[in-house]
Amino acid sequence: MVNNSQISAGYEDDPAKGQRVLQKYRVDDVVIAYASGSGAIGYGIIGDPSSYIHLVKGHPDDRLNGVHLHRLSIQWQAVIPNLANAVKPARFGLTHPIPTSCRIMDEQNAEKLTDYLRVLGNRQ
């Protein structure tokens, strides 16, 4: 996803839901990418919410074998390439998100997390 400047969502069993989840983002929304069970692995800024696409299984950009086919363009600001270095949200008083997309209400700690991701991402 990083090389294609995209974020993804699953919902292969409900394509309309995957589309709704990604199309609710607005210009300049900050998205923190999480890897389930690992933590935060990067963040980026939404530039064009209308860039949503739904790939078909087997498309050249389908590198996950039919999983996470819903895509949206993002301008990555920081990326942690190694899951072993993912940042646990508790480090900043936050919790791991349950839904695919949710707002972080504690904006101050969310900003601390993105600052930390930027520093950590630049070291790798």
JSON list of C-alpha atoms in Angstrom, two decimals:
[
{"chain": "A", "resi": 1, "resn": "MET", "atom": "CA", "xyz": [0.00, 0.00, 0.00]},
{"chain": "A", "resi": 2, "resn": "VAL", "atom": "CA", "xyz": [2.83, 2.37, 0.78]},
{"chain": "A", "resi": 3, "resn": "ASN", "atom": "CA", "xyz": [4.39, 2.14, -2.68]},
{"chain": "A", "resi": 4, "resn": "ASN", "atom": "CA", "xyz": [1.00, 2.88, -4.25]},
{"chain": "A", "resi": 5, "resn": "SER", "atom": "CA", "xyz": [0.27, 5.68, -1.74]},
{"chain": "A", "resi": 6, "resn": "GLN", "atom": "CA", "xyz": [-2.92, 3.97, -0.61]},
{"chain": "A", "resi": 7, "resn": "ILE", "atom": "CA", "xyz": [-4.78, 2.76, 2.45]},
{"chain": "A", "resi": 8, "resn": "SER", "atom": "CA", "xyz": [-6.99, -0.29, 2.23]},
{"chain": "A", "resi": 9, "resn": "ALA", "atom": "CA", "xyz": [-10.03, -1.89, 3.81]},
{"chain": "A", "resi": 10, "resn": "GLY", "atom": "CA", "xyz": [-11.40, -5.41, 3.71]},
{"chain": "A", "resi": 11, "resn": "TYR", "atom": "CA", "xyz": [-15.13, -6.09, 3.58]},
{"chain": "A", "resi": 12, "resn": "GLU", "atom": "CA", "xyz": [-14.89, -8.47, 0.64]},
{"chain": "A", "resi": 13, "resn": "ASP", "atom": "CA", "xyz": [-18.19, -9.95, 1.87]},
{"chain": "A", "resi": 14, "resn": "ASP", "atom": "CA", "xyz": [-19.86, -6.49, 1.82]},
{"chain": "A", "resi": 15, "resn": "PRO", "atom": "CA", "xyz": [-18.32, -4.27, -0.90]},
{"chain": "A", "resi": 16, "resn": "ALA", "atom": "CA", "xyz": [-20.76, -1.41, -0.21]},
{"chain": "A", "resi": 17, "resn": "LYS", "atom": "CA", "xyz": [-19.52, -1.19, 3.40]},
{"chain": "A", "resi": 18, "resn": "GLY", "atom": "CA", "xyz": [-15.87, -1.05, 2.34]},
{"chain": "A", "resi": 19, "resn": "GLN", "atom": "CA", "xyz": [-16.72, 1.78, -0.02]},
{"chain": "A", "resi": 20, "resn": "ARG", "atom": "CA", "xyz": [-18.65, 3.67, 2.68]},
{"chain": "A", "resi": 21, "resn": "VAL", "atom": "CA", "xyz": [-15.80, 3.31, 5.19]},
{"chain": "A", "resi": 22, "resn": "LEU", "atom": "CA", "xyz": [-13.17, 4.76, 2.86]},
{"chain": "A", "resi": 23, "resn": "GLN", "atom": "CA", "xyz": [-15.35, 7.39, 1.21]},
{"chain": "A", "resi": 24, "resn": "LYS", "atom": "CA", "xyz": [-16.22, 9.03, 4.52]},
{"chain": "A", "resi": 25, "resn": "TYR", "atom": "CA", "xyz": [-12.72, 10.50, 4.75]},
{"chain": "A", "resi": 26, "resn": "ARG", "atom": "CA", "xyz": [-12.30, 14.18, 3.86]},
{"chain": "A", "resi": 27, "resn": "VAL", "atom": "CA", "xyz": [-9.42, 16.24, 2.50]},
{"chain": "A", "resi": 28, "resn": "ASP", "atom": "CA", "xyz": [-6.69, 16.70, 5.14]},
{"chain": "A", "resi": 29, "resn": "ASP", "atom": "CA", "xyz": [-8.00, 13.95, 7.43]},
{"chain": "A", "resi": 30, "resn": "VAL", "atom": "CA", "xyz": [-5.07, 12.33, 9.24]},
{"chain": "A", "resi": 31, "resn": "VAL", "atom": "CA", "xyz": [-5.19, 8.53, 9.17]},
{"chain": "A", "resi": 32, "resn": "ILE", "atom": "CA", "xyz": [-3.11, 6.41, 11.52]},
{"chain": "A", "resi": 33, "resn": "ALA", "atom": "CA", "xyz": [-2.45, 2.97, 10.08]},
{"chain": "A", "resi": 34, "resn": "TYR", "atom": "CA", "xyz": [-2.67, 0.06, 12.52]},
{"chain": "A", "resi": 35, "resn": "ALA", "atom": "CA", "xyz": [-1.62, -3.54, 12.09]},
{"chain": "A", "resi": 36, "resn": "SER", "atom": "CA", "xyz": [-3.88, -5.79, 14.14]},
{"chain": "A", "resi": 37, "resn": "GLY", "atom": "CA", "xyz": [-2.06, -7.20, 17.13]},
{"chain": "A", "resi": 38, "resn": "SER", "atom": "CA", "xyz": [1.01, -5.03, 16.51]},
{"chain": "A", "resi": 39, "resn": "GLY", "atom": "CA", "xyz": [0.16, -1.34, 16.76]},
{"chain": "A", "resi": 40, "resn": "ALA", "atom": "CA", "xyz": [0.58, 1.86, 14.77]},
{"chain": "A", "resi": 41, "resn": "ILE", "atom": "CA", "xyz": [2.74, 1.44, 11.68]},
{"chain": "A", "resi": 42, "resn": "GLY", "atom": "CA", "xyz": [2.41, 4.85, 10.06]},
{"chain": "A", "resi": 43, "resn": "TYR", "atom": "CA", "xyz": [0.21, 7.78, 9.28]},
{"chain": "A", "resi": 44, "resn": "GLY", "atom": "CA", "xyz": [-0.77, 9.85, 6.31]},
{"chain": "A", "resi": 45, "resn": "ILE", "atom": "CA", "xyz": [-3.05, 12.61, 5.08]},
{"chain": "A", "resi": 46, "resn": "ILE", "atom": "CA", "xyz": [-6.02, 12.19, 2.77]},
{"chain": "A", "resi": 47, "resn": "GLY", "atom": "CA", "xyz": [-5.65, 14.37, -0.31]},
{"chain": "A", "resi": 48, "resn": "ASP", "atom": "CA", "xyz": [-8.45, 13.24, -2.63]},
{"chain": "A", "resi": 49, "resn": "PRO", "atom": "CA", "xyz": [-11.38, 11.35, -1.11]},
{"chain": "A", "resi": 50, "resn": "SER", "atom": "CA", "xyz": [-12.78, 10.73, -4.59]},
{"chain": "A", "resi": 51, "resn": "SER", "atom": "CA", "xyz": [-9.74, 8.53, -5.38]},
{"chain": "A", "resi": 52, "resn": "TYR", "atom": "CA", "xyz": [-11.56, 5.48, -3.96]},
{"chain": "A", "resi": 53, "resn": "ILE", "atom": "CA", "xyz": [-11.31, 2.32, -6.06]},
{"chain": "A", "resi": 54, "resn": "HIS", "atom": "CA", "xyz": [-12.44, -1.27, -5.57]},
{"chain": "A", "resi": 55, "resn": "LEU", "atom": "CA", "xyz": [-10.03, -3.69, -7.19]},
{"chain": "A", "resi": 56, "resn": "VAL", "atom": "CA", "xyz": [-11.07, -7.03, -8.56]},
{"chain": "A", "resi": 57, "resn": "LYS", "atom": "CA", "xyz": [-9.36, -10.14, -7.26]},
{"chain": "A", "resi": 58, "resn": "GLY", "atom": "CA", "xyz": [-6.31, -10.85, -9.41]},
{"chain": "A", "resi": 59, "resn": "HIS", "atom": "CA", "xyz": [-5.75, -7.19, -10.38]},
{"chain": "A", "resi": 60, "resn": "PRO", "atom": "CA", "xyz": [-2.02, -6.38, -10.72]},
{"chain": "A", "resi": 61, "resn": "ASP", "atom": "CA", "xyz": [-2.28, -4.28, -7.50]},
{"chain": "A", "resi": 62, "resn": "ASP", "atom": "CA", "xyz": [-3.96, -7.16, -5.62]},
{"chain": "A", "resi": 63, "resn": "ARG", "atom": "CA", "xyz": [-0.91, -8.21, -3.65]},
{"chain": "A", "resi": 64, "resn": "LEU", "atom": "CA", "xyz": [-2.92, -9.71, -0.80]},
{"chain": "A", "resi": 65, "resn": "ASN", "atom": "CA", "xyz": [-4.66, -12.43, -2.84]},
{"chain": "A", "resi": 66, "resn": "GLY", "atom": "CA", "xyz": [-8.15, -10.94, -2.88]},
{"chain": "A", "resi": 67, "resn": "VAL", "atom": "CA", "xyz": [-8.06, -9.34, 0.57]},
{"chain": "A", "resi": 68, "resn": "HIS", "atom": "CA", "xyz": [-8.25, -5.57, 1.18]},
{"chain": "A", "resi": 69, "resn": "LEU", "atom": "CA", "xyz": [-9.43, -4.67, -2.31]},
{"chain": "A", "resi": 70, "resn": "HIS", "atom": "CA", "xyz": [-10.94, -1.33, -1.25]},
{"chain": "A", "resi": 71, "resn": "ARG", "atom": "CA", "xyz": [-8.33, 1.41, -1.75]},
{"chain": "A", "resi": 72, "resn": "LEU", "atom": "CA", "xyz": [-8.03, 5.15, -1.18]},
{"chain": "A", "resi": 73, "resn": "SER", "atom": "CA", "xyz": [-5.12, 7.46, -1.99]},
{"chain": "A", "resi": 74, "resn": "ILE", "atom": "CA", "xyz": [-3.14, 8.86, 0.90]},
{"chain": "A", "resi": 75, "resn": "GLN", "atom": "CA", "xyz": [0.00, 10.97, 1.27]},
{"chain": "A", "resi": 76, "resn": "TRP", "atom": "CA", "xyz": [2.12, 8.94, 3.67]},
{"chain": "A", "resi": 77, "resn": "GLN", "atom": "CA", "xyz": [3.95, 11.10, 6.21]},
{"chain": "A", "resi": 78, "resn": "ALA", "atom": "CA", "xyz": [5.66, 8.30, 8.15]},
{"chain": "A", "resi": 79, "resn": "VAL", "atom": "CA", "xyz": [5.87, 4.54, 7.73]},
{"chain": "A", "resi": 80, "resn": "ILE", "atom": "CA", "xyz": [7.29, 1.87, 10.03]},
{"chain": "A", "resi": 81, "resn": "PRO", "atom": "CA", "xyz": [8.32, -0.90, 7.62]},
{"chain": "A", "resi": 82, "resn": "ASN", "atom": "CA", "xyz": [8.95, -3.58, 10.25]},
{"chain": "A", "resi": 83, "resn": "LEU", "atom": "CA", "xyz": [5.94, -4.77, 12.29]},
{"chain": "A", "resi": 84, "resn": "ALA", "atom": "CA", "xyz": [8.29, -5.55, 15.17]},
{"chain": "A", "resi": 85, "resn": "ASN", "atom": "CA", "xyz": [8.71, -1.78, 15.57]},
{"chain": "A", "resi": 86, "resn": "ALA", "atom": "CA", "xyz": [4.98, -0.98, 15.57]},
{"chain": "A", "resi": 87, "resn": "VAL", "atom": "CA", "xyz": [3.98, 1.49, 18.27]},
{"chain": "A", "resi": 88, "resn": "LYS", "atom": "CA", "xyz": [1.54, 0.26, 20.89]},
{"chain": "A", "resi": 89, "resn": "PRO", "atom": "CA", "xyz": [-1.20, 2.88, 21.35]},
{"chain": "A", "resi": 90, "resn": "ALA", "atom": "CA", "xyz": [-1.05, 2.52, 25.14]},
{"chain": "A", "resi": 91, "resn": "ARG", "atom": "CA", "xyz": [2.33, 4.24, 25.01]},
{"chain": "A", "resi": 92, "resn": "PHE", "atom": "CA", "xyz": [0.36, 7.45, 24.40]},
{"chain": "A", "resi": 93, "resn": "GLY", "atom": "CA", "xyz": [-2.68, 6.69, 26.54]},
{"chain": "A", "resi": 94, "resn": "LEU", "atom": "CA", "xyz": [-4.69, 5.50, 23.54]},
{"chain": "A", "resi": 95, "resn": "THR", "atom": "CA", "xyz": [-6.42, 2.21, 22.81]},
{"chain": "A", "resi": 96, "resn": "HIS", "atom": "CA", "xyz": [-6.15, 0.02, 19.73]},
{"chain": "A", "resi": 97, "resn": "PRO", "atom": "CA", "xyz": [-9.11, 0.76, 17.45]},
{"chain": "A", "resi": 98, "resn": "ILE", "atom": "CA", "xyz": [-11.83, -1.87, 17.23]},
{"chain": "A", "resi": 99, "resn": "PRO", "atom": "CA", "xyz": [-13.58, -0.77, 14.00]},
{"chain": "A", "resi": 100, "resn": "THR", "atom": "CA", "xyz": [-11.72, -0.32, 10.72]},
{"chain": "A", "resi": 101, "resn": "SER", "atom": "CA", "xyz": [-12.11, 3.44, 10.99]},
{"chain": "A", "resi": 102, "resn": "CYS", "atom": "CA", "xyz": [-12.70, 5.52, 14.11]},
{"chain": "A", "resi": 103, "resn": "ARG", "atom": "CA", "xyz": [-11.88, 8.97, 15.41]},
{"chain": "A", "resi": 104, "resn": "ILE", "atom": "CA", "xyz": [-9.26, 9.39, 18.13]},
{"chain": "A", "resi": 105, "resn": "MET", "atom": "CA", "xyz": [-10.92, 11.70, 20.62]},
{"chain": "A", "resi": 106, "resn": "ASP", "atom": "CA", "xyz": [-7.72, 12.54, 22.50]},
{"chain": "A", "resi": 107, "resn": "GLU", "atom": "CA", "xyz": [-6.23, 14.83, 19.87]},
{"chain": "A", "resi": 108, "resn": "GLN", "atom": "CA", "xyz": [-3.23, 15.81, 22.01]},
{"chain": "A", "resi": 109, "resn": "ASN", "atom": "CA", "xyz": [-2.06, 12.21, 22.44]},
{"chain": "A", "resi": 110, "resn": "ALA", "atom": "CA", "xyz": [-2.91, 11.42, 18.82]},
{"chain": "A", "resi": 111, "resn": "GLU", "atom": "CA", "xyz": [-0.56, 14.23, 17.80]},
{"chain": "A", "resi": 112, "resn": "LYS", "atom": "CA", "xyz": [2.14, 12.86, 20.10]},
{"chain": "A", "resi": 113, "resn": "LEU", "atom": "CA", "xyz": [1.72, 9.49, 18.39]},
{"chain": "A", "resi": 114, "resn": "THR", "atom": "CA", "xyz": [2.06, 10.96, 14.88]},
{"chain": "A", "resi": 115, "resn": "ASP", "atom": "CA", "xyz": [5.11, 12.96, 15.99]},
{"chain": "A", "resi": 116, "resn": "TYR", "atom": "CA", "xyz": [6.67, 9.77, 17.35]},
{"chain": "A", "resi": 117, "resn": "LEU", "atom": "CA", "xyz": [5.83, 7.83, 14.18]},
{"chain": "A", "resi": 118, "resn": "ARG", "atom": "CA", "xyz": [7.48, 10.55, 12.11]},
{"chain": "A", "resi": 119, "resn": "VAL", "atom": "CA", "xyz": [10.70, 10.36, 14.16]},
{"chain": "A", "resi": 120, "resn": "LEU", "atom": "CA", "xyz": [10.73, 6.56, 14.25]},
{"chain": "A", "resi": 121, "resn": "GLY", "atom": "CA", "xyz": [9.86, 6.27, 10.56]},
{"chain": "A", "resi": 122, "resn": "ASN", "atom": "CA", "xyz": [12.73, 8.56, 9.59]},
{"chain": "A", "resi": 123, "resn": "ARG", "atom": "CA", "xyz": [15.21, 6.32, 11.44]},
{"chain": "A", "resi": 124, "resn": "GLN", "atom": "CA", "xyz": [14.40, 3.21, 9.43]}
]
